[in-house]
């Protein structure tokens, strides 16, 4: 589908503003969320000044559908590095964090967590997201009361946040490890398994977390997923997590098995060129 003319994009962006009627805002943000799914449209939408207005539409005075579509558009726009910075500078992180709460509909929580996942690819944004108190809320969303889509998005955000050394401790202290391990199983969707195994791989890089992972039963779950998955990213993440456990927790070597620790895991690492 060819990108819409720039004048049409600018017209939609103007309808996001406070002077527009609620119905116009609702229709415009839905249209922009759809258009943002195509990377070819994202630069034009950002250049038209959509980001500040989209951030405003995350606020509590707007309907859930408007919040959802605004968060969806920001999720797509945040895939660009420059937009990551612009979205955070426009003040998006605090309202996105608020939308993770229990008062939000599941689809709003999903989009807010997805936006934070993409924004957390930026190291400065990681600090801001953590300071806003997002980690405990993201961990809460891993629980059985959340939809599979919300769990998947929350795990993806925690995966990126766990790259930060301090956050490895904070995320574990918030009770994430057991909940993440529980989401490794075959009942989880493939993308959720990818995000979860990635998060565990990042968390396993401290000795304390490695011991907690082993005690939580991560080893058999990671081994099973490593062998059964057809997703190369998930296989990479599970193998990396097992490798980290072997190197940081003596109990993990016993749990994996000495022969496997020295053969199977290393063979997988070589095959994946890790």
Short mmCIF file of C-alpha atoms in Angstrom, two decimals, residues 14-272:
data_model
loop_
_atom_site.label_atom_id
_atom_site.label_comp_id
_atom_site.label_asym_id
_atom_site.label_seq_id
_atom_site.Cartn_x
_atom_site.Cartn_y
_atom_site.Cartn_z
CA UNK A 14 -4.13 18.29 13.47
CA UNK A 15 -7.20 16.31 14.51
CA UNK A 16 -5.32 14.91 17.52
CA UNK A 17 -5.20 18.31 19.20
CA UNK A 18 -7.34 19.56 22.07
CA UNK A 19 -9.32 21.80 19.70
CA UNK A 20 -10.63 18.77 17.81
CA UNK A 21 -13.93 17.10 18.63
CA UNK A 22 -13.66 13.80 20.56
CA UNK A 23 -14.94 11.81 17.60
CA UNK A 24 -12.33 13.41 15.34
CA UNK A 25 -9.59 12.61 17.85
CA UNK A 26 -10.75 9.00 18.14
CA UNK A 27 -10.84 8.46 14.39
CA UNK A 28 -7.55 10.28 13.77
CA UNK A 29 -5.56 8.37 16.39
CA UNK A 30 -6.97 5.06 15.14
CA UNK A 31 -5.94 5.94 11.59
CA UNK A 32 -2.44 6.97 12.67
CA UNK A 33 -2.00 3.81 14.75
CA UNK A 34 -2.80 1.79 11.63
CA UNK A 35 -0.50 3.87 9.42
CA UNK A 36 2.36 3.62 11.94
CA UNK A 37 2.45 -0.14 11.44
CA UNK A 38 4.13 0.53 8.10
CA UNK A 39 7.73 1.74 8.63
CA UNK A 40 7.47 3.79 5.45
CA UNK A 41 4.90 6.03 7.15
CA UNK A 42 6.61 6.54 10.47
CA UNK A 43 9.02 9.31 9.47
CA UNK A 44 6.25 11.40 7.94
CA UNK A 45 4.03 10.97 11.01
CA UNK A 46 6.82 11.96 13.38
CA UNK A 47 7.82 14.89 11.16
CA UNK A 48 4.22 16.12 11.18
CA UNK A 49 4.51 16.61 14.95
CA UNK A 50 2.33 13.71 16.05
CA UNK A 51 4.41 12.60 19.02
CA UNK A 52 3.47 15.31 21.59
CA UNK A 53 -0.24 14.99 20.77
CA UNK A 54 -0.09 11.19 21.00
CA UNK A 55 1.48 11.50 24.44
CA UNK A 56 -1.34 13.78 25.58
CA UNK A 57 -3.89 11.18 24.45
CA UNK A 58 -2.41 8.67 26.91
CA UNK A 59 -3.89 10.71 29.75
CA UNK A 60 -6.66 9.57 32.10
CA UNK A 61 -9.31 11.89 30.66
CA UNK A 62 -9.39 9.96 27.39
CA UNK A 63 -11.33 6.80 26.56
CA UNK A 64 -9.58 3.43 26.70
CA UNK A 65 -9.75 3.05 22.91
CA UNK A 66 -7.98 6.38 22.41
CA UNK A 67 -5.30 5.49 24.98
CA UNK A 68 -4.80 2.10 23.31
CA UNK A 69 -4.38 3.56 19.84
CA UNK A 70 -2.09 6.34 21.05
CA UNK A 71 0.11 3.77 22.81
CA UNK A 72 0.03 1.56 19.72
CA UNK A 73 1.20 4.42 17.50
CA UNK A 74 3.98 5.30 19.95
CA UNK A 75 5.03 1.63 20.08
CA UNK A 76 5.56 1.62 16.33
CA UNK A 77 7.22 5.05 16.25
CA UNK A 78 9.61 4.02 19.05
CA UNK A 79 11.21 1.45 16.77
CA UNK A 80 13.23 4.37 15.40
CA UNK A 81 16.14 5.54 17.55
CA UNK A 82 15.47 9.25 17.11
CA UNK A 83 11.82 8.75 17.96
CA UNK A 84 12.76 6.86 21.12
CA UNK A 85 14.40 10.02 22.37
CA UNK A 86 11.62 12.32 21.16
CA UNK A 87 8.88 10.22 22.74
CA UNK A 88 10.62 10.17 26.11
CA UNK A 89 11.33 13.91 25.88
CA UNK A 90 7.63 14.52 25.24
CA UNK A 91 6.88 12.96 28.63
CA UNK A 92 5.44 9.62 27.51
CA UNK A 93 7.02 7.37 30.11
CA UNK A 94 4.99 8.39 33.24
CA UNK A 95 1.58 8.06 31.55
CA UNK A 96 2.59 4.78 29.91
CA UNK A 97 3.60 3.48 33.32
CA UNK A 98 0.22 4.54 34.74
CA UNK A 99 -1.55 2.61 31.98
CA UNK A 100 0.06 -0.61 33.23
CA UNK A 101 -2.10 -0.44 36.34
CA UNK A 102 -5.10 -2.63 37.20
CA UNK A 103 -7.53 0.12 36.23
CA UNK A 104 -6.59 -0.22 32.55
CA UNK A 105 -8.15 -2.63 30.08
CA UNK A 106 -5.96 -5.55 29.00
CA UNK A 107 -5.46 -4.18 25.49
CA UNK A 108 -4.33 -0.83 26.94
CA UNK A 109 -1.88 -2.59 29.28
CA UNK A 110 -0.54 -4.58 26.35
CA UNK A 111 0.10 -1.52 24.21
CA UNK A 112 1.61 0.45 27.09
CA UNK A 113 3.99 -2.41 27.92
CA UNK A 114 4.86 -2.74 24.23
CA UNK A 115 5.70 0.96 24.03
CA UNK A 116 7.92 0.67 27.11
CA UNK A 117 9.59 -2.38 25.58
CA UNK A 118 10.62 -0.41 22.51
CA UNK A 119 11.53 2.72 24.47
CA UNK A 120 13.75 0.64 26.76
CA UNK A 121 16.10 -0.09 23.89
CA UNK A 122 17.58 3.31 24.79
CA UNK A 123 19.85 3.33 27.86
CA UNK A 124 18.73 6.78 29.02
CA UNK A 125 15.10 5.71 28.74
CA UNK A 126 15.85 2.64 30.85
CA UNK A 127 16.86 4.92 33.71
CA UNK A 128 13.69 7.01 33.31
CA UNK A 129 11.42 3.96 33.06
CA UNK A 130 12.96 2.45 36.18
CA UNK A 131 12.69 5.72 38.12
CA UNK A 132 9.01 5.97 37.17
CA UNK A 133 8.38 2.72 39.04
CA UNK A 134 7.54 0.56 36.03
CA UNK A 135 9.36 -2.60 37.12
CA UNK A 136 6.97 -3.73 39.90
CA UNK A 137 4.00 -3.11 37.61
CA UNK A 138 5.56 -5.05 34.75
CA UNK A 139 6.32 -7.95 37.09
CA UNK A 140 2.72 -7.89 38.30
CA UNK A 141 1.55 -8.20 34.69
CA UNK A 142 3.43 -11.50 34.33
CA UNK A 143 0.92 -13.13 36.66
CA UNK A 144 -1.93 -15.46 35.76
CA UNK A 145 -4.46 -12.65 35.98
CA UNK A 146 -3.04 -11.07 32.82
CA UNK A 147 -3.80 -12.06 29.26
CA UNK A 148 -1.16 -13.91 27.25
CA UNK A 149 -0.60 -10.78 25.14
CA UNK A 150 -0.02 -8.62 28.22
CA UNK A 151 2.39 -11.18 29.70
CA UNK A 152 4.30 -11.29 26.43
CA UNK A 153 4.68 -7.50 26.26
CA UNK A 154 5.62 -7.19 29.93
CA UNK A 155 8.29 -9.88 29.55
CA UNK A 156 9.70 -8.04 26.54
CA UNK A 157 9.99 -4.81 28.51
CA UNK A 158 11.66 -6.61 31.42
CA UNK A 159 14.06 -8.32 29.00
CA UNK A 160 15.35 -4.94 27.86
CA UNK A 161 15.34 -3.38 31.32
CA UNK A 162 17.36 -6.34 32.65
CA UNK A 163 20.33 -5.34 30.49
CA UNK A 164 21.00 -2.67 33.14
CA UNK A 165 23.12 -4.04 36.01
CA UNK A 166 21.10 -2.40 38.80
CA UNK A 167 17.85 -3.56 37.23
CA UNK A 168 19.00 -7.18 37.35
CA UNK A 169 18.78 -6.84 41.13
CA UNK A 170 15.57 -4.78 41.15
CA UNK A 171 13.70 -7.12 38.80
CA UNK A 172 14.70 -10.20 40.78
CA UNK A 173 13.75 -8.50 44.07
CA UNK A 174 10.31 -7.72 42.62
CA UNK A 175 9.67 -11.45 42.26
CA UNK A 176 10.04 -11.72 38.49
CA UNK A 177 12.14 -14.88 38.26
CA UNK A 178 9.56 -17.43 39.37
CA UNK A 179 6.87 -15.81 37.22
CA UNK A 180 9.15 -15.78 34.19
CA UNK A 181 10.11 -19.43 34.67
CA UNK A 182 6.43 -20.35 34.81
CA UNK A 183 5.95 -18.71 31.40
CA UNK A 184 8.64 -20.82 29.70
CA UNK A 185 6.33 -23.79 29.27
CA UNK A 186 4.53 -25.06 26.18
CA UNK A 187 1.35 -23.24 27.16
CA UNK A 188 2.95 -19.91 26.32
CA UNK A 189 3.00 -18.38 22.84
CA UNK A 190 6.24 -18.49 20.87
CA UNK A 191 6.92 -14.75 21.17
CA UNK A 192 6.26 -14.86 24.91
CA UNK A 193 8.78 -17.70 25.23
CA UNK A 194 11.30 -15.64 23.29
CA UNK A 195 10.84 -12.60 25.53
CA UNK A 196 10.87 -14.67 28.71
CA UNK A 197 14.01 -16.62 27.81
CA UNK A 198 15.69 -13.36 26.84
CA UNK A 199 14.80 -11.81 30.18
CA UNK A 200 16.08 -14.85 32.07
CA UNK A 201 19.29 -14.80 30.05
CA UNK A 202 19.94 -11.21 31.11
CA UNK A 203 18.99 -11.85 34.73
CA UNK A 204 21.23 -14.94 34.94
CA UNK A 205 24.37 -12.84 34.62
CA UNK A 206 24.65 -12.37 38.40
CA UNK A 207 25.54 -15.18 40.78
CA UNK A 208 22.61 -14.41 43.08
CA UNK A 209 20.08 -14.51 40.25
CA UNK A 210 21.65 -17.66 38.82
CA UNK A 211 21.11 -19.42 42.13
CA UNK A 212 17.52 -18.17 42.28
CA UNK A 213 16.88 -19.35 38.74
CA UNK A 214 18.19 -22.81 39.54
CA UNK A 215 16.05 -23.02 42.67
CA UNK A 216 12.99 -21.88 40.69
CA UNK A 217 13.34 -24.80 38.28
CA UNK A 218 14.60 -22.80 35.31
CA UNK A 219 17.09 -25.46 34.16
CA UNK A 220 14.66 -28.17 32.99
CA UNK A 221 12.32 -25.57 31.50
CA UNK A 222 15.13 -23.91 29.56
CA UNK A 223 16.50 -27.25 28.37
CA UNK A 224 13.08 -28.36 27.15
CA UNK A 225 12.47 -25.09 25.32
CA UNK A 226 15.96 -25.10 23.83
CA UNK A 227 15.35 -28.53 22.33
CA UNK A 228 11.78 -27.99 21.17
CA UNK A 229 11.72 -24.46 19.79
CA UNK A 230 11.97 -23.73 16.08
CA UNK A 231 12.62 -20.03 16.74
CA UNK A 232 16.31 -19.22 16.35
CA UNK A 233 16.09 -16.23 18.70
CA UNK A 234 14.51 -18.31 21.46
CA UNK A 235 17.15 -21.03 21.00
CA UNK A 236 19.84 -18.35 21.24
CA UNK A 237 18.32 -16.89 24.42
CA UNK A 238 17.82 -20.28 26.12
CA UNK A 239 21.33 -21.40 25.28
CA UNK A 240 22.78 -18.13 26.54
CA UNK A 241 20.81 -18.44 29.77
CA UNK A 242 22.05 -21.99 30.34
CA UNK A 243 25.60 -20.92 29.60
CA UNK A 244 25.33 -18.07 32.12
CA UNK A 245 23.99 -20.48 34.72
CA UNK A 246 26.82 -22.93 34.14
CA UNK A 247 29.38 -20.16 34.63
CA UNK A 248 27.80 -18.44 37.64
CA UNK A 249 26.17 -21.09 39.82
CA UNK A 250 27.79 -24.37 40.81
CA UNK A 251 24.36 -25.84 41.51
CA UNK A 252 23.37 -25.21 37.92
CA UNK A 253 26.11 -27.48 36.63
CA UNK A 254 24.69 -30.31 38.70
CA UNK A 255 21.15 -29.47 37.54
CA UNK A 256 22.11 -29.42 33.87
CA UNK A 257 24.44 -32.41 34.22
CA UNK A 258 28.20 -32.27 34.03
CA UNK A 259 28.37 -33.96 30.63
CA UNK A 260 25.74 -31.65 29.19
CA UNK A 261 27.35 -28.61 30.75
CA UNK A 262 30.56 -29.51 28.95
CA UNK A 263 29.08 -30.83 25.73
CA UNK A 264 25.47 -30.10 24.85
CA UNK A 265 25.37 -26.45 25.92
CA UNK A 266 28.78 -25.69 24.47
CA UNK A 267 27.85 -27.43 21.22
CA UNK A 268 24.72 -25.31 20.97
CA UNK A 269 26.74 -22.18 21.70
CA UNK A 270 29.15 -23.03 18.88
CA UNK A 271 26.32 -23.85 16.49
CA UNK A 272 24.73 -20.49 17.19
#
